[in-house]
PDB file of C-alpha atoms in Angstrom:
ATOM      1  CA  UNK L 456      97.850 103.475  91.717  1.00 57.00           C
ATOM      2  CA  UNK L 457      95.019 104.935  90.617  1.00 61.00           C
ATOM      3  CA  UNK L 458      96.034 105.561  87.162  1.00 63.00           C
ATOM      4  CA  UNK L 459      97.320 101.772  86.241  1.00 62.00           C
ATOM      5  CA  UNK L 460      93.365 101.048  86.249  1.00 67.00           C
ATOM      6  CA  UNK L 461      93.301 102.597  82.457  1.00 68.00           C
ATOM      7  CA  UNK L 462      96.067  99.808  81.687  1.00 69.00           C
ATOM      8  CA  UNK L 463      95.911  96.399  80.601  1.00 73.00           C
ATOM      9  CA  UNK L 464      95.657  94.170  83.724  1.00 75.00           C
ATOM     10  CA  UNK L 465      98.967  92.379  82.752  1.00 74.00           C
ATOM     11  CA  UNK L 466     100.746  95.586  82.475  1.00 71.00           C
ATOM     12  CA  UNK L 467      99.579  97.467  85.039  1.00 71.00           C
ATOM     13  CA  UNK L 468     101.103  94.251  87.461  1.00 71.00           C
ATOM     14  CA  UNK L 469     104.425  94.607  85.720  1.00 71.00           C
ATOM     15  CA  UNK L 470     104.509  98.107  86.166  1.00 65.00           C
ATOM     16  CA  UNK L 471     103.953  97.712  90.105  1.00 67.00           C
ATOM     17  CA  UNK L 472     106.455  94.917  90.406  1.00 68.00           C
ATOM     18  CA  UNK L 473     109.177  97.111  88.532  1.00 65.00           C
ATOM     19  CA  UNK L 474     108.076  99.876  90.685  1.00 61.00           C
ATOM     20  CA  UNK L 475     108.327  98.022  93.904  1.00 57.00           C
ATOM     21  CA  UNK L 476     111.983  96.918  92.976  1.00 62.00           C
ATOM     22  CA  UNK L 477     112.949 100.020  92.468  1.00 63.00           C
ATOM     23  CA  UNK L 478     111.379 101.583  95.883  1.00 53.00           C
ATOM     24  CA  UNK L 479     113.363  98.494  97.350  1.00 54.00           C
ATOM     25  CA  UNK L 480     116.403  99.687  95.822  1.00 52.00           C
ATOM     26  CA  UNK L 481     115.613 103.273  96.608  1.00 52.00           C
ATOM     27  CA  UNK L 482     114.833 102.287 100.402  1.00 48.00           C
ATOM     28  CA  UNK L 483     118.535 100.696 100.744  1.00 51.00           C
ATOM     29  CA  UNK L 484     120.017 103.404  99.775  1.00 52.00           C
ATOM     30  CA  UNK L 485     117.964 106.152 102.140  1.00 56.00           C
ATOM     31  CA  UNK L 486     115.805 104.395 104.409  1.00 56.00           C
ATOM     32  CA  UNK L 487     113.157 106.342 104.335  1.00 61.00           C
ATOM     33  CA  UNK L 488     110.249 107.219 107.095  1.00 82.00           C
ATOM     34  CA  UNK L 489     107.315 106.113 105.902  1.00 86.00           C
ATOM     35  CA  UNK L 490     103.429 106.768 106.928  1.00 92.00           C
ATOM     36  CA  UNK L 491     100.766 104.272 106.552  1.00 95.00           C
ATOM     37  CA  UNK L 492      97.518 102.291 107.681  1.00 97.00           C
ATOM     38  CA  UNK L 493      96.591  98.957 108.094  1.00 96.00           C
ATOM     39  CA  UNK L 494      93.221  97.778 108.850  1.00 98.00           C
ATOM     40  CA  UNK L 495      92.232  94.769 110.627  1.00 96.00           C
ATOM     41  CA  UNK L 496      88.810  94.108 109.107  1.00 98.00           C
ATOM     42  CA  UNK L 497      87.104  91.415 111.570  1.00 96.00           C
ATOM     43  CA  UNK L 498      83.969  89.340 111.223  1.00 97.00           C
ATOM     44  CA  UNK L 499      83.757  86.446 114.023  1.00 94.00           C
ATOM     45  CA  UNK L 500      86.938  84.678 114.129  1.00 92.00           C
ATOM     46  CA  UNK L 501      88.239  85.626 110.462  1.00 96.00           C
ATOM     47  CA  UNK L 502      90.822  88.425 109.321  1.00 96.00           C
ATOM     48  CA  UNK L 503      90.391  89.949 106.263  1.00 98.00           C
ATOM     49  CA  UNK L 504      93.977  89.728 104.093  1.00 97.00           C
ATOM     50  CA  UNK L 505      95.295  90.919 101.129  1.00 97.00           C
ATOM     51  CA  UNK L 506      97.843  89.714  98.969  1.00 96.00           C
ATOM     52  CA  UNK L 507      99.920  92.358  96.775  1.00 93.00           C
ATOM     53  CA  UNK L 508     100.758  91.282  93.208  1.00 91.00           C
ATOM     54  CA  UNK L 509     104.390  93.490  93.337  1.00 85.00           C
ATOM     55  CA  UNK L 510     105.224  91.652  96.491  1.00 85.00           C
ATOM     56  CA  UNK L 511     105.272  88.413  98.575  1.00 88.00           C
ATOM     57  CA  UNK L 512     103.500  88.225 101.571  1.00 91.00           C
ATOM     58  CA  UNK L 513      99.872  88.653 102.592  1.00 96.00           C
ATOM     59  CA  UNK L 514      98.768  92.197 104.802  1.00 94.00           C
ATOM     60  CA  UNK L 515      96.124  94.310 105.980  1.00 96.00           C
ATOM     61  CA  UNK L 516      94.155  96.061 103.314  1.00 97.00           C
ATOM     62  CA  UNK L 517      95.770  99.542 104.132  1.00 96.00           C
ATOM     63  CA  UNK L 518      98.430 101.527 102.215  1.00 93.00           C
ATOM     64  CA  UNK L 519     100.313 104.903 102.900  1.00 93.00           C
ATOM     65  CA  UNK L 520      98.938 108.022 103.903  1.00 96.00           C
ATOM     66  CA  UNK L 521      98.982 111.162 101.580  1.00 95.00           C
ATOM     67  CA  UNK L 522     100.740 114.570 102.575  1.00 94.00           C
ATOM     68  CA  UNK L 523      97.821 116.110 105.402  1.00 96.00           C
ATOM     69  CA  UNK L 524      95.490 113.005 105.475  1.00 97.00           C
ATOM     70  CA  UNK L 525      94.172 112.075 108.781  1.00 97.00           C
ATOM     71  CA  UNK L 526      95.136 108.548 109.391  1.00 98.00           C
ATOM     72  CA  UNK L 527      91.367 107.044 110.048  1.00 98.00           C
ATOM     73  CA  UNK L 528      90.400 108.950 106.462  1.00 97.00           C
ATOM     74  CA  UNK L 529      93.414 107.070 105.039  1.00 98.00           C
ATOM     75  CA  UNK L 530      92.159 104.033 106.507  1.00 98.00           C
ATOM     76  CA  UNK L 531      88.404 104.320 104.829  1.00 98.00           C
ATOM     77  CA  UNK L 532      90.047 105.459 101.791  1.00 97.00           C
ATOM     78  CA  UNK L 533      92.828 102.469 101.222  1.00 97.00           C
ATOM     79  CA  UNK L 534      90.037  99.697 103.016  1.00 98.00           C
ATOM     80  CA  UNK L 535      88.076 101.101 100.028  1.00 97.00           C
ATOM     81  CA  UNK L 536      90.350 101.182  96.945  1.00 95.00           C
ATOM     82  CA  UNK L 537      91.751  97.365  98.072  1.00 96.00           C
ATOM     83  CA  UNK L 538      88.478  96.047  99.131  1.00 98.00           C
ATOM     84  CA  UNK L 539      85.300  97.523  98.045  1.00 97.00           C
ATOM     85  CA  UNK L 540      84.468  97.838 101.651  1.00 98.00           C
ATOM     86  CA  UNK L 541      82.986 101.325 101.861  1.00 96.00           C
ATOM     87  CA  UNK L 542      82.297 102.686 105.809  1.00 96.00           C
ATOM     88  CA  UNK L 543      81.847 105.918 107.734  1.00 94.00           C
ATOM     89  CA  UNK L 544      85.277 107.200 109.375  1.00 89.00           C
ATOM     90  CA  UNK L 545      83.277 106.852 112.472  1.00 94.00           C
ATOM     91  CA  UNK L 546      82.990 102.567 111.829  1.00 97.00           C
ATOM     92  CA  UNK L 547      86.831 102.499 112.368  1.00 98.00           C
ATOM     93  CA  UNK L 548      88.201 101.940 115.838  1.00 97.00           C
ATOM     94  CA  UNK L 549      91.551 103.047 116.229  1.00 97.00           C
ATOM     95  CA  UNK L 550      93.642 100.270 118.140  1.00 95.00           C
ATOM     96  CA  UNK L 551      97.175 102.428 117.684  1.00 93.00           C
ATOM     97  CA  UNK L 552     100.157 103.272 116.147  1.00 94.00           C
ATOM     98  CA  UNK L 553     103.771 101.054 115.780  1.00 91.00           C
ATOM     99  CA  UNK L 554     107.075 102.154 114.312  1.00 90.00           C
ATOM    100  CA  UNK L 555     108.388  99.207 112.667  1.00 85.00           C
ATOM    101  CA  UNK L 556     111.437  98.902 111.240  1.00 85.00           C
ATOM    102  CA  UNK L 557     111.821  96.182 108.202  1.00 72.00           C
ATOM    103  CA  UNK L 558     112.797  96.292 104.704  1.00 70.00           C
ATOM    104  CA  UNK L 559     115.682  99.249 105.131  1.00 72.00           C
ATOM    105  CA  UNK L 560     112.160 101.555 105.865  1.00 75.00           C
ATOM    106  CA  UNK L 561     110.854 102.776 108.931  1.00 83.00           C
ATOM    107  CA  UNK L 562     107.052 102.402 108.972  1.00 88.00           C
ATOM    108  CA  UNK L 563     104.687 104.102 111.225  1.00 93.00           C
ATOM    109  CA  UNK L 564     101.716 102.138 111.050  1.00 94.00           C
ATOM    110  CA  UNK L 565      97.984 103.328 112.246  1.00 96.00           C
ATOM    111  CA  UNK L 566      96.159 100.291 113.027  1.00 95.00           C
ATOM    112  CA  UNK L 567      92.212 100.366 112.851  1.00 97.00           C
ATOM    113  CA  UNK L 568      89.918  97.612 113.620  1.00 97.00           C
ATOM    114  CA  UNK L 569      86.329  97.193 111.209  1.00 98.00           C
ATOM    115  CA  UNK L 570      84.152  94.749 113.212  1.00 97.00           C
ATOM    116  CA  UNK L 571      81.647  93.151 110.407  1.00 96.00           C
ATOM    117  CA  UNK L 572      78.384  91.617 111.945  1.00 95.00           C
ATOM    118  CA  UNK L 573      78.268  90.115 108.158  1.00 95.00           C
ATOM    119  CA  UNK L 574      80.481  89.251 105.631  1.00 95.00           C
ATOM    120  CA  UNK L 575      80.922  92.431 103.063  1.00 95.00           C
ATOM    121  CA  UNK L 576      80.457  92.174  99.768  1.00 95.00           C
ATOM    122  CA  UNK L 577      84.571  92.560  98.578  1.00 97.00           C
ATOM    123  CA  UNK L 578      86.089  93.467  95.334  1.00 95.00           C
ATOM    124  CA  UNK L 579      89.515  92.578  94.324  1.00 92.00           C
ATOM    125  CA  UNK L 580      90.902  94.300  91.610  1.00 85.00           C
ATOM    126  CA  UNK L 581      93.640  92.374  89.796  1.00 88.00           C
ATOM    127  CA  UNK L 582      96.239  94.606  89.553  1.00 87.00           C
ATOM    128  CA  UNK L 583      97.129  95.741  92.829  1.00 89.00           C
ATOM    129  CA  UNK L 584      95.884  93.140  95.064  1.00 94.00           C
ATOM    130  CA  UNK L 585      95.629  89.784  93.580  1.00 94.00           C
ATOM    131  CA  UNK L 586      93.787  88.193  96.458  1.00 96.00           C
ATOM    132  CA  UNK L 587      91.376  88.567  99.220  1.00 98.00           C
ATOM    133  CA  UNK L 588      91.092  86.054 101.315  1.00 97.00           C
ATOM    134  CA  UNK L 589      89.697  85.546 105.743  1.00 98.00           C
ATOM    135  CA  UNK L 590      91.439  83.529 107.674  1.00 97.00           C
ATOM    136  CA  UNK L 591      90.996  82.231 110.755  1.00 95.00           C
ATOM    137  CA  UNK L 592      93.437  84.045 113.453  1.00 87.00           C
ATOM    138  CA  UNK L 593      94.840  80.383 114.110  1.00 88.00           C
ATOM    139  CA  UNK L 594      96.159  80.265 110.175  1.00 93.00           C
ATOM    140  CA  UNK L 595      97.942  83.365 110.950  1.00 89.00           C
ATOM    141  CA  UNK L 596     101.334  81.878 111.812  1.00 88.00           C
ATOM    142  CA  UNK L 597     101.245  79.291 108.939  1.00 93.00           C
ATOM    143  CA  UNK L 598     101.302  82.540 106.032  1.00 94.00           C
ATOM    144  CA  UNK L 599     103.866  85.183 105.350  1.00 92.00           C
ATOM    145  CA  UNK L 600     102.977  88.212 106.908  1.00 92.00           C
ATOM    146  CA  UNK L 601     103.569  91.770 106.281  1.00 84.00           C
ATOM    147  CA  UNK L 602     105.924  92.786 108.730  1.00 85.00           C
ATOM    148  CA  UNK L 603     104.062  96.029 110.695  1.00 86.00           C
ATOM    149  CA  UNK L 604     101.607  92.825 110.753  1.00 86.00           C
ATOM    150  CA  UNK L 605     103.865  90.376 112.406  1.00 85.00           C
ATOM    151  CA  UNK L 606     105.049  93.321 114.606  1.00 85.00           C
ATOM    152  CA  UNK L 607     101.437  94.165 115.938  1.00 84.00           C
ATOM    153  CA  UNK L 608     100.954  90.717 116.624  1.00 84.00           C
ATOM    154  CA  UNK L 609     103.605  90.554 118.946  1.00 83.00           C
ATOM    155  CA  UNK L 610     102.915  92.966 120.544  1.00 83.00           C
ATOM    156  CA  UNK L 611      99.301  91.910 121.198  1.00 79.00           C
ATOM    157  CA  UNK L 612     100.705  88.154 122.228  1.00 78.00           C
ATOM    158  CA  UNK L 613     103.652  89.966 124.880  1.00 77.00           C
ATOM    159  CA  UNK L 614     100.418  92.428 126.635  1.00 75.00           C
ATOM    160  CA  UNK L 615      98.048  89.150 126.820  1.00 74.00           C
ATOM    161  CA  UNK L 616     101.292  87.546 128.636  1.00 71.00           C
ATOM    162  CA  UNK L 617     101.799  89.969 130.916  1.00 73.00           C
ATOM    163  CA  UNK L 618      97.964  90.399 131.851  1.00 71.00           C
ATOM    164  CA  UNK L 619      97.806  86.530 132.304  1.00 69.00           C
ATOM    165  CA  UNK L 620     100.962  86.939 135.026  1.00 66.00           C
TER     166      UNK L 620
END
């Protein structure tokens, strides 16, 4: 992704929708494993999002892990390159890992948690993520979610249930 930056802004976008059509069609065909991270950056009640501009739903800032990266250093490194958020490995909290199906993929997904006592300074690039925005954890089930997203959330709702019984 790095290397659309020397593009045109309009360009580089077309270039990662064609290339995200073409995973799709690639993922039908082989279903892939794939290895990523997703960060839950926090600050009161709020969740950090992003939205993609190659696809349609809103997600963690996070992103796939390269061959013999560490998860958490994948986590700094995508919560940078998405966000402008830039933090030790040692400010991420690691909360776990889900194998989520969706898509004709198989994601395993490290989730980290950033607690912010203030709101960071963010950066949205334009060509890879077209939006940042927080939301309130309440707004969560009005947007379309990234499915390891939706899937973590569950998961979270069925463990409060069974504490509260």
């Amino acid at each position: 992704m790095r290397a659309l930056r020397f593009l045109p802004a309009p360009v580089a976008r077309g270039v990662l929708r064609l290339a995200a059509r073409s995973f799709a069609f690639y993922n039908r065909l082989r279903r892939p494993d794939r290895r990523g991270v997703g960060v839950l950056v926090r600050h009161l009640d709020r969740l950090l999002l992003v939205r993609p501009t190659y696809i349609d739903w809103w997600a963690l800032p996070g992103g796939g892990i390269e061959r013999g990266e560490p998860p958490r250093f994948a986590a700094r490194r995508e919560l940078h390159e998405e966000t402008g958020i830039e933090v030790a490995e040692t400010a991420l909290t690691e909360l776990g890992m889900l194998i989520v199906n969706h898509s004709h993929v198989r994601d395993h997904v490290w989730f980290f948690e950033l607690r912010c006592a203030s709101l960071p300074t963010l950066r949205c690039d334009g060509i890879e993520i077209g939006e940042l925005r927080w939301v309130e954890t309440g707004e969560l089930g009005t947007l379309r979610l990234w499915p390891p997203l939706l899937a973590w959330q569950a998961q979270r709702e069925q463990r409060r249930d069974a504490v509260a019984r």
